XYZ file of C-alpha atoms in Angstrom:
408
model
C -12.149 -96.015 -113.266
C -12.548 -92.598 -113.754
C -9.501 -89.848 -112.140
C -9.958 -87.780 -109.364
C -8.796 -84.306 -109.306
C -6.706 -83.586 -107.516
C -7.154 -81.226 -104.343
C -5.113 -78.360 -103.072
C -4.804 -77.160 -99.384
C -5.423 -73.337 -99.553
C -3.315 -73.339 -95.971
C -1.254 -74.903 -98.313
C -1.174 -72.117 -100.509
C 2.874 -69.842 -100.527
C 0.614 -66.930 -99.374
C -0.391 -68.606 -96.310
C 2.549 -70.209 -95.264
C 3.712 -66.931 -94.929
C 1.106 -65.260 -92.773
C 1.115 -68.853 -90.944
C 5.476 -68.798 -90.072
C 4.569 -65.149 -88.884
C 2.607 -65.771 -86.550
C 4.193 -67.726 -84.467
C 7.292 -65.607 -85.755
C 5.214 -62.594 -83.096
C 4.329 -65.373 -80.236
C 7.698 -67.281 -79.749
C 8.302 -63.161 -79.327
C 5.928 -62.936 -76.085
C 7.236 -65.897 -74.656
C 10.943 -63.913 -73.678
C 9.617 -60.698 -72.622
C 7.004 -62.144 -70.437
C 9.784 -64.513 -68.519
C 11.521 -61.004 -68.111
C 9.207 -58.824 -66.263
C 7.977 -61.857 -64.326
C 12.154 -61.867 -63.068
C 12.559 -58.173 -62.938
C 8.686 -58.390 -61.003
C 10.240 -61.117 -58.330
C 13.331 -58.611 -57.414
C 11.782 -55.869 -56.633
C 10.021 -57.851 -53.960
C 12.113 -58.874 -53.108
C 14.544 -55.698 -52.370
C 10.553 -53.985 -51.061
C 11.204 -57.772 -48.611
C 14.832 -56.756 -47.614
C 14.160 -53.153 -46.839
C 10.899 -53.904 -45.097
C 13.768 -56.371 -42.672
C 15.869 -53.703 -42.523
C 13.552 -51.313 -41.607
C 12.066 -53.554 -38.655
C 15.337 -54.491 -37.144
C 16.385 -51.304 -36.368
C 12.523 -50.037 -35.101
C 13.547 -52.854 -32.970
C 17.551 -51.652 -32.824
C 15.598 -48.494 -30.816
C 13.646 -49.543 -28.970
C 15.288 -51.671 -27.136
C 18.237 -48.842 -27.012
C 15.520 -46.365 -25.835
C 14.231 -49.635 -23.291
C 17.872 -49.603 -21.791
C 18.161 -46.090 -21.290
C 15.002 -46.050 -19.252
C 16.274 -49.549 -17.504
C 19.056 -47.432 -16.001
C 18.473 -44.468 -14.871
C 16.900 -46.114 -12.352
C 13.520 -43.607 -11.850
C 11.602 -41.419 -12.913
C 12.798 -38.832 -15.483
C 10.964 -34.371 -15.027
C 11.982 -32.313 -17.940
C 12.166 -29.370 -15.543
C 11.000 -25.401 -17.566
C 13.514 -22.664 -18.572
C 12.854 -19.897 -17.364
C 15.971 -18.050 -19.156
C 14.177 -19.422 -22.613
C 14.137 -16.749 -25.613
C 13.756 -15.477 -28.576
C 16.256 -13.403 -30.212
C 16.008 -11.183 -32.730
C 18.649 -8.989 -34.531
C 16.715 -5.198 -35.350
C 13.483 -5.611 -34.915
C 11.550 -3.038 -36.994
C 7.630 -2.521 -35.039
C 4.720 0.008 -36.160
C 1.868 0.947 -35.855
C -0.719 3.756 -36.002
C -1.851 6.888 -33.451
C -5.261 7.338 -32.482
C -5.942 9.663 -35.014
C -4.308 7.438 -37.763
C -0.705 9.248 -38.211
C 2.198 6.224 -37.646
C 5.127 5.455 -35.976
C 7.499 3.165 -35.712
C 9.815 1.135 -33.706
C 12.824 0.076 -33.847
C 16.206 -1.796 -31.670
C 19.704 -3.250 -32.304
C 18.283 -6.603 -30.587
C 15.042 -7.625 -29.134
C 14.767 -10.841 -26.452
C 11.027 -12.442 -25.924
C 10.765 -14.665 -22.721
C 8.095 -17.037 -24.149
C 7.378 -16.719 -19.788
C 5.644 -13.753 -20.916
C 4.825 -13.538 -24.835
C 3.279 -9.939 -24.615
C 6.732 -8.095 -24.670
C 10.031 -7.671 -25.741
C 13.132 -6.723 -23.920
C 14.409 -3.643 -26.938
C 18.421 -2.622 -26.355
C 18.759 0.685 -27.547
C 15.705 1.190 -28.429
C 15.035 4.368 -30.728
C 10.775 5.778 -31.622
C 9.238 7.864 -34.369
C 6.128 9.817 -33.944
C 4.813 11.669 -36.744
C 3.022 14.077 -33.580
C 0.561 16.225 -35.943
C -0.446 15.818 -40.322
C 2.361 17.143 -41.830
C 5.280 17.783 -39.875
C 8.705 16.119 -39.813
C 8.881 13.210 -37.096
C 9.393 13.377 -34.386
C 11.823 10.313 -31.670
C 12.114 9.002 -28.825
C 15.311 7.214 -28.329
C 16.598 5.653 -24.816
C 19.313 2.244 -24.035
C 17.101 -0.347 -22.828
C 13.453 -0.685 -22.994
C 10.554 -3.091 -23.307
C 7.519 -2.948 -25.336
C 3.889 -4.695 -25.404
C 3.077 -5.175 -29.527
C -0.613 -6.254 -28.133
C -1.595 -3.201 -26.190
C 1.310 -0.710 -27.160
C 2.993 0.550 -24.650
C 6.124 1.520 -24.686
C 8.537 1.658 -21.966
C 12.240 2.759 -21.362
C 14.751 3.717 -19.463
C 18.577 4.372 -18.729
C 21.426 1.593 -18.149
C 21.030 2.355 -14.281
C 24.412 1.002 -14.211
C 26.031 3.836 -15.979
C 27.211 6.564 -13.831
C 24.588 8.715 -11.417
C 25.478 11.424 -13.719
C 24.956 9.547 -17.046
C 21.812 7.658 -16.484
C 19.254 10.616 -17.939
C 19.324 8.654 -21.676
C 15.426 8.684 -22.488
C 15.742 11.762 -24.952
C 12.680 13.269 -26.675
C 13.203 15.288 -28.998
C 10.020 17.127 -31.202
C 9.909 18.344 -35.067
C 9.241 21.880 -33.373
C 11.704 22.208 -31.169
C 11.553 20.645 -27.787
C 14.381 18.310 -26.131
C 13.737 17.302 -22.957
C 16.559 14.486 -21.353
C 14.633 11.861 -18.080
C 16.080 8.434 -17.324
C 11.998 7.444 -18.033
C 9.635 7.436 -20.236
C 6.357 5.417 -20.556
C 6.006 5.858 -23.993
C 1.710 5.256 -25.433
C 2.418 6.176 -28.699
C -1.802 5.351 -29.681
C -3.170 8.087 -27.164
C 0.122 10.584 -27.964
C 0.903 9.990 -23.641
C 4.047 10.216 -22.203
C 4.750 9.465 -18.750
C 7.478 8.968 -16.442
C 8.920 9.047 -12.534
C 12.738 10.560 -13.422
C 13.071 12.941 -12.855
C 13.376 15.084 -16.653
C 14.785 18.792 -17.814
C 13.080 20.093 -21.207
C 14.389 23.554 -23.217
C 11.476 24.804 -26.366
C 10.058 27.669 -26.958
C 8.813 27.856 -23.262
C 12.017 27.844 -21.578
C 14.404 25.466 -20.328
C 11.796 23.208 -17.597
C 13.062 20.423 -15.028
C 10.160 18.422 -12.833
C 10.728 15.624 -10.949
C 8.122 13.982 -12.380
C 6.148 14.352 -15.895
C 3.662 14.114 -18.318
C 3.377 14.795 -22.165
C -0.237 14.865 -23.171
C -2.109 16.578 -25.734
C -0.973 15.498 -28.545
C 2.303 16.236 -27.083
C 1.609 20.252 -26.888
C 0.990 19.543 -23.129
C 3.933 19.244 -20.827
C 3.047 19.302 -17.358
C 5.853 19.157 -14.390
C 5.130 17.400 -11.175
C 6.052 17.224 -7.545
C 8.579 20.072 -7.608
C 9.669 22.054 -10.817
C 11.595 24.943 -11.582
C 12.198 26.227 -14.788
C 14.168 29.930 -16.517
C 11.273 31.045 -18.912
C 13.140 32.583 -22.538
C 13.076 36.755 -23.039
C 11.608 37.299 -26.233
C 14.176 41.212 -26.858
C 11.380 42.176 -29.750
C 8.708 41.464 -28.227
C 9.338 42.660 -24.600
C 9.574 45.826 -25.289
C 6.093 46.510 -25.819
C 6.490 46.709 -22.295
C 8.724 49.829 -21.945
C 7.894 53.356 -21.866
C 8.530 55.534 -25.050
C 11.501 58.355 -24.698
C 13.295 59.657 -26.948
C 16.984 58.425 -24.982
C 16.303 54.723 -24.697
C 18.290 54.261 -21.110
C 15.999 56.929 -19.296
C 12.827 54.502 -19.614
C 11.498 52.880 -16.032
C 11.280 49.143 -14.993
C 7.883 48.412 -14.682
C 6.811 47.366 -11.291
C 6.436 43.271 -11.939
C 10.375 42.972 -13.139
C 9.322 41.125 -16.525
C 11.742 43.647 -18.502
C 14.340 43.495 -16.782
C 17.807 42.444 -18.593
C 17.921 38.582 -15.921
C 16.010 35.601 -17.444
C 12.783 34.903 -15.571
C 13.178 32.222 -12.505
C 10.757 30.257 -11.735
C 9.288 27.990 -8.253
C 6.758 25.423 -8.197
C 4.746 22.533 -7.394
C 3.352 21.758 -10.321
C 3.772 23.166 -13.802
C 1.822 22.591 -16.985
C 2.159 24.397 -19.944
C -0.119 24.024 -23.219
C 0.832 26.380 -25.929
C 1.142 30.308 -24.617
C -0.381 29.287 -21.436
C 1.564 28.760 -18.418
C 0.404 27.619 -14.702
C 1.651 27.044 -11.833
C 0.719 25.535 -8.976
C 1.385 25.970 -5.369
C 4.024 27.888 -3.198
C 5.087 29.824 -6.783
C 8.061 31.839 -6.998
C 9.529 33.516 -9.684
C 11.848 36.076 -10.104
C 13.431 38.799 -12.198
C 17.220 40.639 -11.359
C 15.299 42.657 -7.857
C 12.907 41.967 -8.073
C 10.318 38.370 -6.464
C 6.685 37.536 -7.037
C 5.069 34.573 -4.701
C 1.665 33.062 -4.834
C -1.017 29.621 -4.128
C -0.962 30.389 -8.001
C -0.263 31.458 -11.119
C -1.434 31.482 -14.940
C 1.637 33.485 -17.137
C -0.096 34.656 -20.936
C 2.390 35.078 -23.563
C 1.950 35.980 -26.918
C 1.916 33.110 -29.554
C 1.964 32.108 -32.961
C 0.845 28.851 -34.399
C 2.846 27.951 -37.333
C 0.156 25.495 -39.176
C 2.095 24.078 -41.809
C 3.797 22.387 -38.288
C 1.771 22.334 -35.872
C 3.703 24.103 -33.873
C 2.912 27.787 -31.553
C 6.376 30.378 -30.978
C 5.934 31.855 -28.515
C 7.179 36.216 -27.517
C 7.420 38.227 -23.988
C 5.157 37.608 -21.644
C 1.859 40.106 -21.836
C -0.587 38.774 -18.773
C 0.693 37.360 -15.442
C -2.653 36.903 -13.405
C -1.346 35.851 -9.372
C -3.576 34.433 -7.149
C -3.855 33.022 -3.302
C -1.467 35.335 -0.684
C -0.062 37.282 -3.568
C 2.555 39.010 -2.863
C 5.438 41.101 -4.202
C 8.818 42.067 -2.700
C 11.717 44.343 -4.797
C 14.618 46.947 -2.740
C 12.385 49.661 -2.848
C 8.284 48.797 -2.505
C 7.007 45.791 -0.640
C 3.429 44.992 -2.136
C 0.821 42.810 -0.825
C -2.912 41.429 -1.679
C -4.559 38.111 -2.334
C -4.676 38.061 -6.282
C -1.818 40.665 -8.345
C -2.849 40.689 -12.211
C -0.044 42.200 -14.243
C -2.138 42.970 -17.858
C 0.932 44.654 -20.360
C -0.911 46.269 -23.141
C -2.142 48.744 -20.233
C 1.036 48.548 -18.591
C -0.363 48.525 -15.334
C -0.263 46.284 -12.190
C -3.424 44.805 -10.794
C -4.060 44.499 -6.886
C -7.455 43.605 -5.246
C -8.154 42.174 -1.384
C -6.436 43.591 1.500
C -3.634 45.245 0.115
C -0.718 46.887 2.462
C 3.099 48.697 0.467
C 5.050 49.070 2.085
C 8.182 50.836 0.348
C 12.300 50.456 2.928
C 11.542 54.977 3.412
C 8.739 54.657 5.881
C 5.393 55.467 3.683
C 2.823 53.063 3.223
C -0.613 52.104 1.834
C -3.493 49.960 2.429
C -6.792 49.798 0.419
C -8.386 47.041 -0.977
C -7.903 47.598 -4.526
C -4.547 48.646 -6.482
C -3.300 50.281 -9.948
C -0.041 50.526 -10.425
C 0.609 52.325 -13.859
C 4.351 50.924 -15.064
C 4.804 53.959 -16.971
C 4.036 56.817 -15.241
C 5.088 55.315 -12.152
C 1.965 56.382 -10.103
C -1.033 53.886 -7.752
C -3.932 54.761 -7.674
C -6.133 53.181 -5.366
C -8.849 53.739 -2.371
C -7.227 53.210 0.924
C -5.649 55.547 3.349
C -1.505 56.526 2.274
C 0.826 57.644 5.411
C 4.156 59.343 4.713
C 5.647 62.505 2.706
C 4.501 60.956 -0.672
C 0.907 60.658 0.030
C -1.216 63.759 -1.806
C -4.665 64.567 -1.232
C -5.448 63.077 -4.872
C -5.317 60.326 -3.478
C -1.706 58.916 -5.304
C 1.353 57.854 -4.397
C 4.627 57.351 -6.452
C 6.576 53.912 -5.380
C 10.237 54.531 -6.016
C 11.795 52.758 -8.858
C 15.080 52.630 -9.149
C 16.783 54.739 -11.531
C 14.476 56.787 -12.112
C 14.961 59.533 -9.503
């Protein structure tokens, strides 16, 4: 009997046994980890279910509460509109551009927008700043109260009507070229550079001091129109006014022209309407111009004054009266003369007053002149005319002497 060799199992070798043990250990570790992960998932699911139940319960409670509330009201609930509902702003700032692309800015202490009128805001202590001309300093308008249409860019300013009557002119316009106007109302169109008002206004500037019952300021804030009755004082420029006088050695002996615009007193103006545009003043309707003891009446009058433009600021500086053209029922009255005609034209450069139309001159001593044209020389104090002269001073050469106070 032959002995068979003993066969060994490779898996039973020491190396194989070690590898088998390692795989077993790995499988043994996975089982508890898997168990822990499944436990955590179950807890998370339980939490979600609990939260859902809480939310469903809260929703049910809210629905029950609302149902109880509506059930106990005993009728339909009506939500009323509140006209006082508004938006309140502190120190707002609005900006825009004029038609010639210059900026303007509007600020106020407060602004209130009524939700029923969303295009306007009510302003407290508004201030509008604008540039009148390129290169000029800023100008401004300020007031107690106002409204601003920020869609159409229209600013409506007014004084506080709760104040006493004497304190209601609190809308103040101040321009870079020295004009200052005070009124109780101003509607401003910043894009167009235009202001209109239906309240009395008083302005001071190069043209003097002027007031009206209503007004309009146009043409880049250069043209001032005073309406419904105006009155004003024309400033007198002493240096420019010397050209109106004769030039004797003794200034005290210089005669005063028949038009009293070289006297010492102010030139007072009244009319239905006045338009100031630079050095030109147009007066319309019941015109009365007074200085010292001389008065001019007419239906219309144009007053031209010397002017010089400051190009840097775009402003105009006005000097003395240069020409006056008075038409329609012209009349000049002083202590010594009463001159009437259709038209009266005063020219400073020629020192003459020309009256045309149905001209008549009457003096206190009885001298009278009737003609269709009269030319008075304010330096030589003589009158040239074609017509009839009656009185002691009439001569064959067609000249007469009109007596000027102080010239004898």
